C-alpha cells in the first residue's frame, strides 16, 4: 500500500475519524494492511487517534522536513518535482550542485534538517541549527543571459517574502538585495549561485535559509540582536513542510510570470516590498563604500544610488550597512 495515499486520505478528513473499512475500500487493501501502515506512520512520529469503531484521525504531524511530509502539502507542478532530504549535510547548495552536474531536473530541491557548513554570500556562514529552520536549495535552469542573474535573486526575495507573509501577523520587508526582515531583524536569507557560459545561464542554485521555530534565547552572539524567527512573531511553532510548500507555490508562480513576461512585474513587486528604496544608505562593495539615497533598481536588477554630489552610481552587488 502506498503510504502517501493513506496519509492524504487522513489529511483530507482531519475533521472526523475515518473508519478502517472506509480506508480499506478507498485504497483497495485489506484492513490488516491499513492497521500495519497506521502503526508504521505512528513510528515515524504521526500522532493518529484511534476512536473505537469510529476509526482513525490524524491529530499531529511529526516535525520533519522529509520528502513525504513535504509532498503531502505540495501544490506545485514543477518546483519540488524531485526532493532530496538529508538529516545532516554540509550545505544543501552542495547537494544540488552534485545533482546539477548529473543532469538534475529543473525544480529539484534539497532540504536538510541541519547544515554544518551552511553559507551566506561572500564566504560568510549561515547558522542552520537542527529542527529549527528551513535549509533548502532549488535548482533552476532559466534560459536567460548571465547578466540577468541578479533578476533571479530579486525574484527569489519577492517569492519568499510573499510566502512568509502568510505566516506572520505583520508583513516582512526586503533589504536589498535579498534579506527578508521583520522589524529590521533577519528572518531569512537567500544565496544565488550561478553557472553560465558566455551567453546563457546553465544552472542557478537558489539557497534559502528561513528561521522558523527558534525561541527567544536561541539566537546567540551577533545573531541575538540581528535575527528573528517566524515563531517569535507568530507566537506559536510552525509546520516547516507546510511553509516549504507555500514557498514553492509562490516561487513557481513568480518564476512562470518571469519566464513568460519578463522582469517587469517582479521589479514592481520587489520595489513595493523593500524598505531600502528612498533611504539614505551606505553600501559596501568589493572596491569601495558608496553613500547616498537608494533610488531604484535597474532592469537588470542592480541598485542605483544618488550620491550627495548628485551623481548616480549603479551597484551590482554589495552589502548595505545597518
Ligand atoms: C545570506 O547571506 O543571507 C544567504 C543565506 C543562505 C542560506 C541558505 S540555507 C540553504 C542554502 N545552503 C547554504 O549553505 N546556504 C543556503 P548573507 O547576506 O551573506 O548573510 C550572512 C549573514 O547573516 C551572516 O554573516 C550573519 O550575520 C547572518 N546570519 C547567519 N545565520 C543567520 C540566521 N540563521 N538568521 C539570521 N541571520 C543569520
mmCIF file of C-alpha atoms and ligand atoms in Angstrom:
data_model
loop_
_atom_site.group_PDB
_atom_site.id
_atom_site.type_symbol
_atom_site.label_atom_id
_atom_site.label_comp_id
_atom_site.label_asym_id
_atom_site.label_seq_id
_atom_site.Cartn_x
_atom_site.Cartn_y
_atom_site.Cartn_z
ATOM 1 C CA UNK A 1 0.000 0.000 0.000
ATOM 2 C CA UNK A 2 1.188 3.475 -0.794
ATOM 3 C CA UNK A 3 1.725 5.283 2.496
ATOM 4 C CA UNK A 4 1.190 8.634 0.843
ATOM 5 C CA UNK A 5 -2.305 7.750 -0.232
ATOM 6 C CA UNK A 6 -3.172 6.762 3.319
ATOM 7 C CA UNK A 7 -1.709 9.995 4.632
ATOM 8 C CA UNK A 8 -3.542 12.009 2.001
ATOM 9 C CA UNK A 9 -6.789 10.352 2.970
ATOM 10 C CA UNK A 10 -6.248 11.055 6.665
ATOM 11 C CA UNK A 11 -5.273 14.630 5.797
ATOM 12 C CA UNK A 12 -8.435 15.165 3.788
ATOM 13 C CA UNK A 13 -10.544 14.059 6.777
ATOM 14 C CA UNK A 14 -8.806 15.737 9.647
ATOM 15 C CA UNK A 15 -12.155 16.980 10.972
ATOM 16 C CA UNK A 16 -13.542 13.470 11.583
ATOM 17 C CA UNK A 17 -12.312 9.915 12.101
ATOM 18 C CA UNK A 18 -12.161 7.678 9.024
ATOM 19 C CA UNK A 19 -13.077 4.063 9.596
ATOM 20 C CA UNK A 20 -10.696 1.222 8.789
ATOM 21 C CA UNK A 21 -13.339 -0.085 6.366
ATOM 22 C CA UNK A 22 -13.579 3.238 4.548
ATOM 23 C CA UNK A 23 -9.795 3.378 4.182
ATOM 24 C CA UNK A 24 -9.576 -0.190 3.007
ATOM 25 C CA UNK A 25 -12.359 0.401 0.415
ATOM 26 C CA UNK A 26 -10.831 3.610 -0.804
ATOM 27 C CA UNK A 27 -7.280 2.275 -1.096
ATOM 28 C CA UNK A 28 -8.299 -1.257 -2.091
ATOM 29 C CA UNK A 29 -6.246 -3.010 0.562
ATOM 30 C CA UNK A 30 -7.077 -5.282 3.483
ATOM 31 C CA UNK A 31 -7.903 -3.877 6.912
ATOM 32 C CA UNK A 32 -4.820 -5.592 8.304
ATOM 33 C CA UNK A 33 -2.693 -3.721 5.769
ATOM 34 C CA UNK A 34 -4.348 -0.474 6.877
ATOM 35 C CA UNK A 35 -3.593 -1.198 10.501
ATOM 36 C CA UNK A 36 0.044 -2.034 9.719
ATOM 37 C CA UNK A 37 0.509 1.196 7.830
ATOM 38 C CA UNK A 38 -1.080 3.212 10.619
ATOM 39 C CA UNK A 39 1.430 1.646 13.017
ATOM 40 C CA UNK A 40 4.253 2.482 10.621
ATOM 41 C CA UNK A 41 3.128 6.108 10.466
ATOM 42 C CA UNK A 42 2.965 6.277 14.245
ATOM 43 C CA UNK A 43 6.529 5.003 14.436
ATOM 44 C CA UNK A 44 7.510 7.866 12.160
ATOM 45 C CA UNK A 45 6.023 10.378 14.547
ATOM 46 C CA UNK A 46 2.498 10.875 13.191
ATOM 47 C CA UNK A 47 0.001 11.096 16.008
ATOM 48 C CA UNK A 48 -3.086 9.169 14.937
ATOM 49 C CA UNK A 49 -6.049 8.864 17.242
ATOM 50 C CA UNK A 50 -7.997 5.618 17.074
ATOM 51 C CA UNK A 51 -11.549 6.011 18.337
ATOM 52 C CA UNK A 52 -13.135 2.631 18.930
ATOM 53 C CA UNK A 53 -15.305 1.641 15.983
ATOM 54 C CA UNK A 54 -15.317 5.119 14.518
ATOM 55 C CA UNK A 55 -11.865 4.934 13.041
ATOM 56 C CA UNK A 56 -8.646 6.871 12.703
ATOM 57 C CA UNK A 57 -7.962 10.583 12.861
ATOM 58 C CA UNK A 58 -4.675 12.344 12.144
ATOM 59 C CA UNK A 59 -4.029 14.641 15.082
ATOM 60 C CA UNK A 60 -0.473 15.828 14.621
ATOM 61 C CA UNK A 61 2.364 15.662 12.097
ATOM 62 C CA UNK A 62 5.911 14.939 13.092
ATOM 63 C CA UNK A 63 8.145 17.978 12.904
ATOM 64 C CA UNK A 64 10.131 16.615 9.982
ATOM 65 C CA UNK A 65 11.013 18.121 6.648
ATOM 66 C CA UNK A 66 11.287 14.713 4.952
ATOM 67 C CA UNK A 67 10.240 14.067 1.381
ATOM 68 C CA UNK A 68 6.928 12.521 2.375
ATOM 69 C CA UNK A 69 5.949 15.345 4.710
ATOM 70 C CA UNK A 70 6.730 17.955 2.065
ATOM 71 C CA UNK A 71 4.897 16.062 -0.670
ATOM 72 C CA UNK A 72 1.762 15.985 1.437
ATOM 73 C CA UNK A 73 1.480 19.753 1.211
ATOM 74 C CA UNK A 74 2.829 20.379 -2.293
ATOM 75 C CA UNK A 75 0.554 22.005 -4.846
ATOM 76 C CA UNK A 76 3.141 22.923 -7.466
ATOM 77 C CA UNK A 77 3.673 21.479 -10.928
ATOM 78 C CA UNK A 78 7.435 21.686 -11.381
ATOM 79 C CA UNK A 79 9.104 23.025 -8.271
ATOM 80 C CA UNK A 80 9.671 20.226 -5.795
ATOM 81 C CA UNK A 81 9.182 17.575 -8.519
ATOM 82 C CA UNK A 82 12.223 15.856 -7.055
ATOM 83 C CA UNK A 83 13.043 16.173 -3.352
ATOM 84 C CA UNK A 84 16.288 15.103 -1.726
ATOM 85 C CA UNK A 85 16.135 15.014 2.046
ATOM 86 C CA UNK A 86 19.094 14.515 4.343
ATOM 87 C CA UNK A 87 19.168 14.812 8.080
ATOM 88 C CA UNK A 88 22.581 16.493 8.189
ATOM 89 C CA UNK A 89 24.569 17.959 5.302
ATOM 90 C CA UNK A 90 27.456 20.358 4.887
ATOM 91 C CA UNK A 91 25.288 22.628 2.743
ATOM 92 C CA UNK A 92 22.193 21.913 0.635
ATOM 93 C CA UNK A 93 23.877 24.009 -2.082
ATOM 94 C CA UNK A 94 26.439 21.200 -2.447
ATOM 95 C CA UNK A 95 23.757 18.529 -2.742
ATOM 96 C CA UNK A 96 22.038 20.435 -5.547
ATOM 97 C CA UNK A 97 25.338 21.206 -7.271
ATOM 98 C CA UNK A 98 26.140 17.478 -7.433
ATOM 99 C CA UNK A 99 22.682 16.788 -8.847
ATOM 100 C CA UNK A 100 23.009 19.609 -11.374
ATOM 101 C CA UNK A 101 26.258 18.108 -12.641
ATOM 102 C CA UNK A 102 24.486 14.779 -13.091
ATOM 103 C CA UNK A 103 21.767 16.443 -15.168
ATOM 104 C CA UNK A 104 19.235 17.013 -12.344
ATOM 105 C CA UNK A 105 15.876 18.423 -13.442
ATOM 106 C CA UNK A 106 14.722 21.988 -13.011
ATOM 107 C CA UNK A 107 12.623 22.195 -9.879
ATOM 108 C CA UNK A 108 14.687 19.700 -7.891
ATOM 109 C CA UNK A 109 15.119 20.694 -4.254
ATOM 110 C CA UNK A 110 17.433 19.585 -1.479
ATOM 111 C CA UNK A 111 16.313 20.014 2.118
ATOM 112 C CA UNK A 112 18.147 19.247 5.336
ATOM 113 C CA UNK A 113 17.259 19.226 8.993
ATOM 114 C CA UNK A 114 20.683 20.634 9.788
ATOM 115 C CA UNK A 115 23.611 22.143 7.880
ATOM 116 C CA UNK A 116 27.036 22.037 9.433
ATOM 117 C CA UNK A 117 28.624 24.336 6.871
ATOM 118 C CA UNK A 118 25.679 26.495 5.889
ATOM 119 C CA UNK A 119 26.926 29.504 3.987
ATOM 120 C CA UNK A 120 25.903 33.006 3.121
ATOM 121 C CA UNK A 121 27.290 35.324 0.469
ATOM 122 C CA UNK A 122 30.948 36.319 0.191
ATOM 123 C CA UNK A 123 32.220 33.451 2.307
ATOM 124 C CA UNK A 124 30.052 34.296 5.313
ATOM 125 C CA UNK A 125 28.494 31.495 7.303
ATOM 126 C CA UNK A 126 24.809 30.776 7.852
ATOM 127 C CA UNK A 127 23.662 29.340 11.159
ATOM 128 C CA UNK A 128 21.464 26.324 10.371
ATOM 129 C CA UNK A 129 20.773 24.509 13.621
ATOM 130 C CA UNK A 130 18.767 21.264 13.673
ATOM 131 C CA UNK A 131 14.943 21.261 13.760
ATOM 132 C CA UNK A 132 14.567 24.995 13.856
ATOM 133 C CA UNK A 133 14.573 26.249 10.315
ATOM 134 C CA UNK A 134 14.196 25.540 6.650
ATOM 135 C CA UNK A 135 17.503 24.964 4.912
ATOM 136 C CA UNK A 136 16.688 24.387 1.280
ATOM 137 C CA UNK A 137 18.203 24.769 -2.192
ATOM 138 C CA UNK A 138 16.388 24.847 -5.514
ATOM 139 C CA UNK A 139 17.731 24.023 -8.970
ATOM 140 C CA UNK A 140 16.655 26.256 -11.859
ATOM 141 C CA UNK A 141 17.668 26.236 -15.496
ATOM 142 C CA UNK A 142 16.345 29.514 -16.894
ATOM 143 C CA UNK A 143 17.322 30.300 -20.469
ATOM 144 C CA UNK A 144 18.485 33.862 -19.929
ATOM 145 C CA UNK A 145 21.750 35.727 -20.495
ATOM 146 C CA UNK A 146 24.117 35.743 -17.471
ATOM 147 C CA UNK A 147 23.740 39.500 -16.994
ATOM 148 C CA UNK A 148 20.136 38.883 -15.912
ATOM 149 C CA UNK A 149 21.179 36.678 -12.987
ATOM 150 C CA UNK A 150 20.556 39.432 -10.379
ATOM 151 C CA UNK A 151 16.929 39.466 -11.505
ATOM 152 C CA UNK A 152 16.582 35.941 -10.169
ATOM 153 C CA UNK A 153 17.964 37.000 -6.815
ATOM 154 C CA UNK A 154 15.296 39.682 -6.598
ATOM 155 C CA UNK A 155 12.619 37.281 -7.824
ATOM 156 C CA UNK A 156 13.601 34.883 -5.035
ATOM 157 C CA UNK A 157 13.223 37.622 -2.443
ATOM 158 C CA UNK A 158 9.753 38.564 -3.687
ATOM 159 C CA UNK A 159 8.560 34.953 -3.789
ATOM 160 C CA UNK A 160 9.960 34.142 -0.357
ATOM 161 C CA UNK A 161 8.722 37.325 1.323
ATOM 162 C CA UNK A 162 5.241 36.844 -0.062
ATOM 163 C CA UNK A 163 5.078 33.244 1.161
ATOM 164 C CA UNK A 164 6.364 34.101 4.649
ATOM 165 C CA UNK A 165 3.827 36.924 4.987
ATOM 166 C CA UNK A 166 1.146 34.228 5.077
ATOM 167 C CA UNK A 167 2.531 33.052 8.435
ATOM 168 C CA UNK A 168 3.111 36.392 10.125
ATOM 169 C CA UNK A 169 0.881 38.986 11.751
ATOM 170 C CA UNK A 170 2.742 41.825 10.003
ATOM 171 C CA UNK A 171 4.307 41.993 6.557
ATOM 172 C CA UNK A 172 8.019 41.414 6.012
ATOM 173 C CA UNK A 173 10.272 43.873 4.189
ATOM 174 C CA UNK A 174 13.110 43.151 1.760
ATOM 175 C CA UNK A 175 16.506 44.701 2.366
ATOM 176 C CA UNK A 176 18.494 44.946 -0.866
ATOM 177 C CA UNK A 177 19.292 42.607 -2.407
ATOM 178 C CA UNK A 178 17.656 39.713 -0.648
ATOM 179 C CA UNK A 179 17.336 39.769 3.127
ATOM 180 C CA UNK A 180 13.817 39.179 4.366
ATOM 181 C CA UNK A 181 13.331 41.120 7.558
ATOM 182 C CA UNK A 182 10.697 41.901 10.144
ATOM 183 C CA UNK A 183 11.231 44.870 12.445
ATOM 184 C CA UNK A 184 14.705 45.115 10.836
ATOM 185 C CA UNK A 185 15.604 41.631 12.070
ATOM 186 C CA UNK A 186 16.646 38.989 9.593
ATOM 187 C CA UNK A 187 14.110 36.228 9.164
ATOM 188 C CA UNK A 188 15.515 34.703 6.003
ATOM 189 C CA UNK A 189 18.476 34.950 3.648
ATOM 190 C CA UNK A 190 18.983 33.924 0.040
ATOM 191 C CA UNK A 191 22.133 32.793 -1.724
ATOM 192 C CA UNK A 192 22.012 32.623 -5.523
ATOM 193 C CA UNK A 193 24.835 30.705 -7.187
ATOM 194 C CA UNK A 194 25.059 30.546 -10.952
ATOM 195 C CA UNK A 195 26.925 28.606 -13.579
ATOM 196 C CA UNK A 196 26.928 30.147 -17.029
ATOM 197 C CA UNK A 197 28.779 30.174 -20.306
ATOM 198 C CA UNK A 198 29.314 33.305 -22.411
ATOM 199 C CA UNK A 199 25.732 33.820 -23.475
ATOM 200 C CA UNK A 200 23.476 31.642 -21.389
ATOM 201 C CA UNK A 201 22.879 30.675 -17.806
ATOM 202 C CA UNK A 202 23.313 26.930 -17.338
ATOM 203 C CA UNK A 203 22.105 26.491 -13.793
ATOM 204 C CA UNK A 204 21.041 28.686 -10.939
ATOM 205 C CA UNK A 205 21.061 27.226 -7.445
ATOM 206 C CA UNK A 206 18.894 29.260 -5.112
ATOM 207 C CA UNK A 207 19.617 28.628 -1.439
ATOM 208 C CA UNK A 208 17.037 29.769 1.074
ATOM 209 C CA UNK A 209 17.553 29.823 4.811
ATOM 210 C CA UNK A 210 14.462 30.592 6.893
ATOM 211 C CA UNK A 211 14.343 30.823 10.673
ATOM 212 C CA UNK A 212 11.117 29.114 11.684
ATOM 213 C CA UNK A 213 10.882 27.737 15.212
ATOM 214 C CA UNK A 214 13.705 29.376 17.174
ATOM 215 C CA UNK A 215 12.530 30.757 20.502
ATOM 216 C CA UNK A 216 13.853 33.777 22.410
ATOM 217 C CA UNK A 217 17.356 32.936 23.528
ATOM 218 C CA UNK A 218 18.073 30.502 20.691
ATOM 219 C CA UNK A 219 19.951 33.150 18.708
ATOM 220 C CA UNK A 220 23.291 33.840 20.291
ATOM 221 C CA UNK A 221 26.269 36.086 19.644
ATOM 222 C CA UNK A 222 25.792 38.673 16.879
ATOM 223 C CA UNK A 223 22.524 36.992 15.877
ATOM 224 C CA UNK A 224 20.879 37.777 19.230
ATOM 225 C CA UNK A 225 20.390 41.353 18.026
ATOM 226 C CA UNK A 226 20.041 40.704 14.306
ATOM 227 C CA UNK A 227 17.977 37.569 13.717
ATOM 228 C CA UNK A 228 14.327 36.600 14.163
ATOM 229 C CA UNK A 229 12.158 33.538 13.617
ATOM 230 C CA UNK A 230 8.584 33.211 12.397
ATOM 231 C CA UNK A 231 7.640 31.673 15.746
ATOM 232 C CA UNK A 232 8.816 34.746 17.655
ATOM 233 C CA UNK A 233 6.301 36.887 15.772
ATOM 234 C CA UNK A 234 3.526 34.356 15.089
ATOM 235 C CA UNK A 235 3.568 33.236 18.733
ATOM 236 C CA UNK A 236 3.381 29.500 18.021
ATOM 237 C CA UNK A 237 5.520 26.799 16.427
ATOM 238 C CA UNK A 238 5.016 26.424 12.703
ATOM 239 C CA UNK A 239 4.947 23.436 10.354
ATOM 240 C CA UNK A 240 8.119 23.511 8.283
ATOM 241 C CA UNK A 241 6.862 21.236 5.460
ATOM 242 C CA UNK A 242 3.789 23.404 5.066
ATOM 243 C CA UNK A 243 5.914 26.538 4.797
ATOM 244 C CA UNK A 244 8.171 24.830 2.233
ATOM 245 C CA UNK A 245 5.112 24.048 0.118
ATOM 246 C CA UNK A 246 3.919 27.665 0.376
ATOM 247 C CA UNK A 247 7.338 28.952 -0.670
ATOM 248 C CA UNK A 248 7.492 26.661 -3.702
ATOM 249 C CA UNK A 249 3.965 27.658 -4.693
ATOM 250 C CA UNK A 250 4.752 31.343 -4.532
ATOM 251 C CA UNK A 251 8.108 30.779 -6.249
ATOM 252 C CA UNK A 252 6.552 28.817 -9.100
ATOM 253 C CA UNK A 253 4.002 31.488 -9.827
ATOM 254 C CA UNK A 254 6.620 34.303 -9.860
ATOM 255 C CA UNK A 255 9.030 32.203 -11.910
ATOM 256 C CA UNK A 256 6.357 31.434 -14.521
ATOM 257 C CA UNK A 257 5.467 35.114 -14.672
ATOM 258 C CA UNK A 258 9.144 35.980 -15.162
ATOM 259 C CA UNK A 259 9.732 33.391 -17.891
ATOM 260 C CA UNK A 260 6.572 34.416 -19.743
ATOM 261 C CA UNK A 261 6.510 38.186 -19.372
ATOM 262 C CA UNK A 262 9.977 39.193 -18.227
ATOM 263 C CA UNK A 263 11.189 41.131 -15.194
ATOM 264 C CA UNK A 264 8.539 43.932 -15.102
ATOM 265 C CA UNK A 265 6.102 42.519 -12.533
ATOM 266 C CA UNK A 266 8.920 41.162 -10.340
ATOM 267 C CA UNK A 267 10.639 44.552 -10.359
ATOM 268 C CA UNK A 268 7.408 46.306 -9.364
ATOM 269 C CA UNK A 269 6.663 43.810 -6.587
ATOM 270 C CA UNK A 270 10.231 43.994 -5.263
ATOM 271 C CA UNK A 271 10.140 47.803 -5.253
ATOM 272 C CA UNK A 272 6.868 47.723 -3.318
ATOM 273 C CA UNK A 273 8.128 45.303 -0.724
ATOM 274 C CA UNK A 274 11.522 46.809 0.050
ATOM 275 C CA UNK A 275 12.378 49.289 2.777
ATOM 276 C CA UNK A 276 15.674 50.120 1.056
ATOM 277 C CA UNK A 277 14.447 52.441 -1.698
ATOM 278 C CA UNK A 278 14.184 56.049 -0.601
ATOM 279 C CA UNK A 279 16.513 55.583 2.381
ATOM 280 C CA UNK A 280 19.960 57.033 2.889
ATOM 281 C CA UNK A 281 22.350 54.094 2.759
ATOM 282 C CA UNK A 282 25.998 53.067 2.841
ATOM 283 C CA UNK A 283 26.753 50.118 0.564
ATOM 284 C CA UNK A 284 29.993 48.250 0.864
ATOM 285 C CA UNK A 285 31.076 46.830 -2.493
ATOM 286 C CA UNK A 286 34.235 44.833 -3.194
ATOM 287 C CA UNK A 287 36.040 48.077 -4.121
ATOM 288 C CA UNK A 288 34.547 50.932 -2.117
ATOM 289 C CA UNK A 289 31.787 52.185 0.137
ATOM 290 C CA UNK A 290 29.054 54.072 -1.715
ATOM 291 C CA UNK A 291 26.953 56.516 0.280
ATOM 292 C CA UNK A 292 23.712 58.134 -0.820
ATOM 293 C CA UNK A 293 19.996 57.722 -1.369
ATOM 294 C CA UNK A 294 18.790 54.407 -2.790
ATOM 295 C CA UNK A 295 16.815 55.464 -5.853
ATOM 296 C CA UNK A 296 15.589 52.411 -7.694
ATOM 297 C CA UNK A 297 16.599 49.079 -9.172
ATOM 298 C CA UNK A 298 17.532 48.847 -12.816
ATOM 299 C CA UNK A 299 16.007 46.482 -15.366
ATOM 300 C CA UNK A 300 18.931 44.178 -14.782
ATOM 301 C CA UNK A 301 18.326 44.111 -11.024
ATOM 302 C CA UNK A 302 21.168 46.418 -9.878
ATOM 303 C CA UNK A 303 20.707 49.189 -7.289
ATOM 304 C CA UNK A 304 21.019 52.859 -8.242
ATOM 305 C CA UNK A 305 22.309 55.211 -5.574
ATOM 306 C CA UNK A 306 22.279 59.004 -5.800
ATOM 307 C CA UNK A 307 25.351 60.314 -4.035
ATOM 308 C CA UNK A 308 25.441 63.593 -2.131
ATOM 309 C CA UNK A 309 27.168 65.316 -5.074
ATOM 310 C CA UNK A 310 24.107 64.440 -7.185
ATOM 311 C CA UNK A 311 25.833 61.808 -9.317
ATOM 312 C CA UNK A 312 24.241 58.395 -9.726
ATOM 313 C CA UNK A 313 26.120 55.177 -9.172
ATOM 314 C CA UNK A 314 24.911 51.697 -10.083
ATOM 315 C CA UNK A 315 25.788 48.968 -7.597
ATOM 316 C CA UNK A 316 25.624 45.365 -8.806
ATOM 317 C CA UNK A 317 26.483 43.585 -5.596
ATOM 318 C CA UNK A 318 27.367 44.558 -2.079
ATOM 319 C CA UNK A 319 26.160 44.854 1.467
ATOM 320 C CA UNK A 320 24.118 47.706 2.915
ATOM 321 C CA UNK A 321 25.466 48.615 6.339
ATOM 322 C CA UNK A 322 22.865 48.935 9.101
HETATM 323 C C1 LIG B 1 22.546 35.147 3.218
HETATM 324 O O1 LIG B 1 23.862 35.540 3.156
HETATM 325 O O2 LIG B 1 21.676 35.715 3.814
HETATM 326 C C2 LIG B 1 22.263 33.839 2.489
HETATM 327 C C3 LIG B 1 21.872 32.726 3.396
HETATM 328 C C4 LIG B 1 21.505 31.481 2.613
HETATM 329 C C5 LIG B 1 21.353 30.295 3.492
HETATM 330 C C6 LIG B 1 20.834 29.112 2.719
HETATM 331 S S1 LIG B 1 20.343 27.795 3.739
HETATM 332 C C7 LIG B 1 20.202 26.733 2.399
HETATM 333 C C8 LIG B 1 21.377 27.048 1.489
HETATM 334 N N1 LIG B 1 22.544 26.296 1.892
HETATM 335 C C9 LIG B 1 23.540 27.097 2.288
HETATM 336 O O3 LIG B 1 24.676 26.719 2.675
HETATM 337 N N2 LIG B 1 23.154 28.394 2.220
HETATM 338 C C10 LIG B 1 21.794 28.499 1.706
HETATM 339 P P1 LIG B 1 24.406 36.930 3.663
HETATM 340 O O4 LIG B 1 23.576 38.035 3.084
HETATM 341 O O5 LIG B 1 25.842 36.887 3.339
HETATM 342 O O6 LIG B 1 24.176 36.915 5.211
HETATM 343 C C11 LIG B 1 25.019 36.185 6.079
HETATM 344 C C12 LIG B 1 24.952 36.869 7.431
HETATM 345 O O7 LIG B 1 23.655 36.667 8.015
HETATM 346 C C13 LIG B 1 25.942 36.301 8.439
HETATM 347 O O8 LIG B 1 27.174 36.929 8.340
HETATM 348 C C14 LIG B 1 25.242 36.596 9.766
HETATM 349 O O9 LIG B 1 25.456 37.950 10.151
HETATM 350 C C15 LIG B 1 23.783 36.487 9.417
HETATM 351 N N3 LIG B 1 23.221 35.154 9.752
HETATM 352 C C16 LIG B 1 23.844 33.945 9.793
HETATM 353 N N4 LIG B 1 22.967 32.981 10.103
HETATM 354 C C17 LIG B 1 21.774 33.574 10.289
HETATM 355 C C18 LIG B 1 20.481 33.106 10.649
HETATM 356 N N5 LIG B 1 20.198 31.817 10.859
HETATM 357 N N6 LIG B 1 19.486 34.032 10.746
HETATM 358 C C19 LIG B 1 19.712 35.343 10.524
HETATM 359 N N7 LIG B 1 20.916 35.840 10.198
HETATM 360 C C20 LIG B 1 21.931 34.964 10.069
#
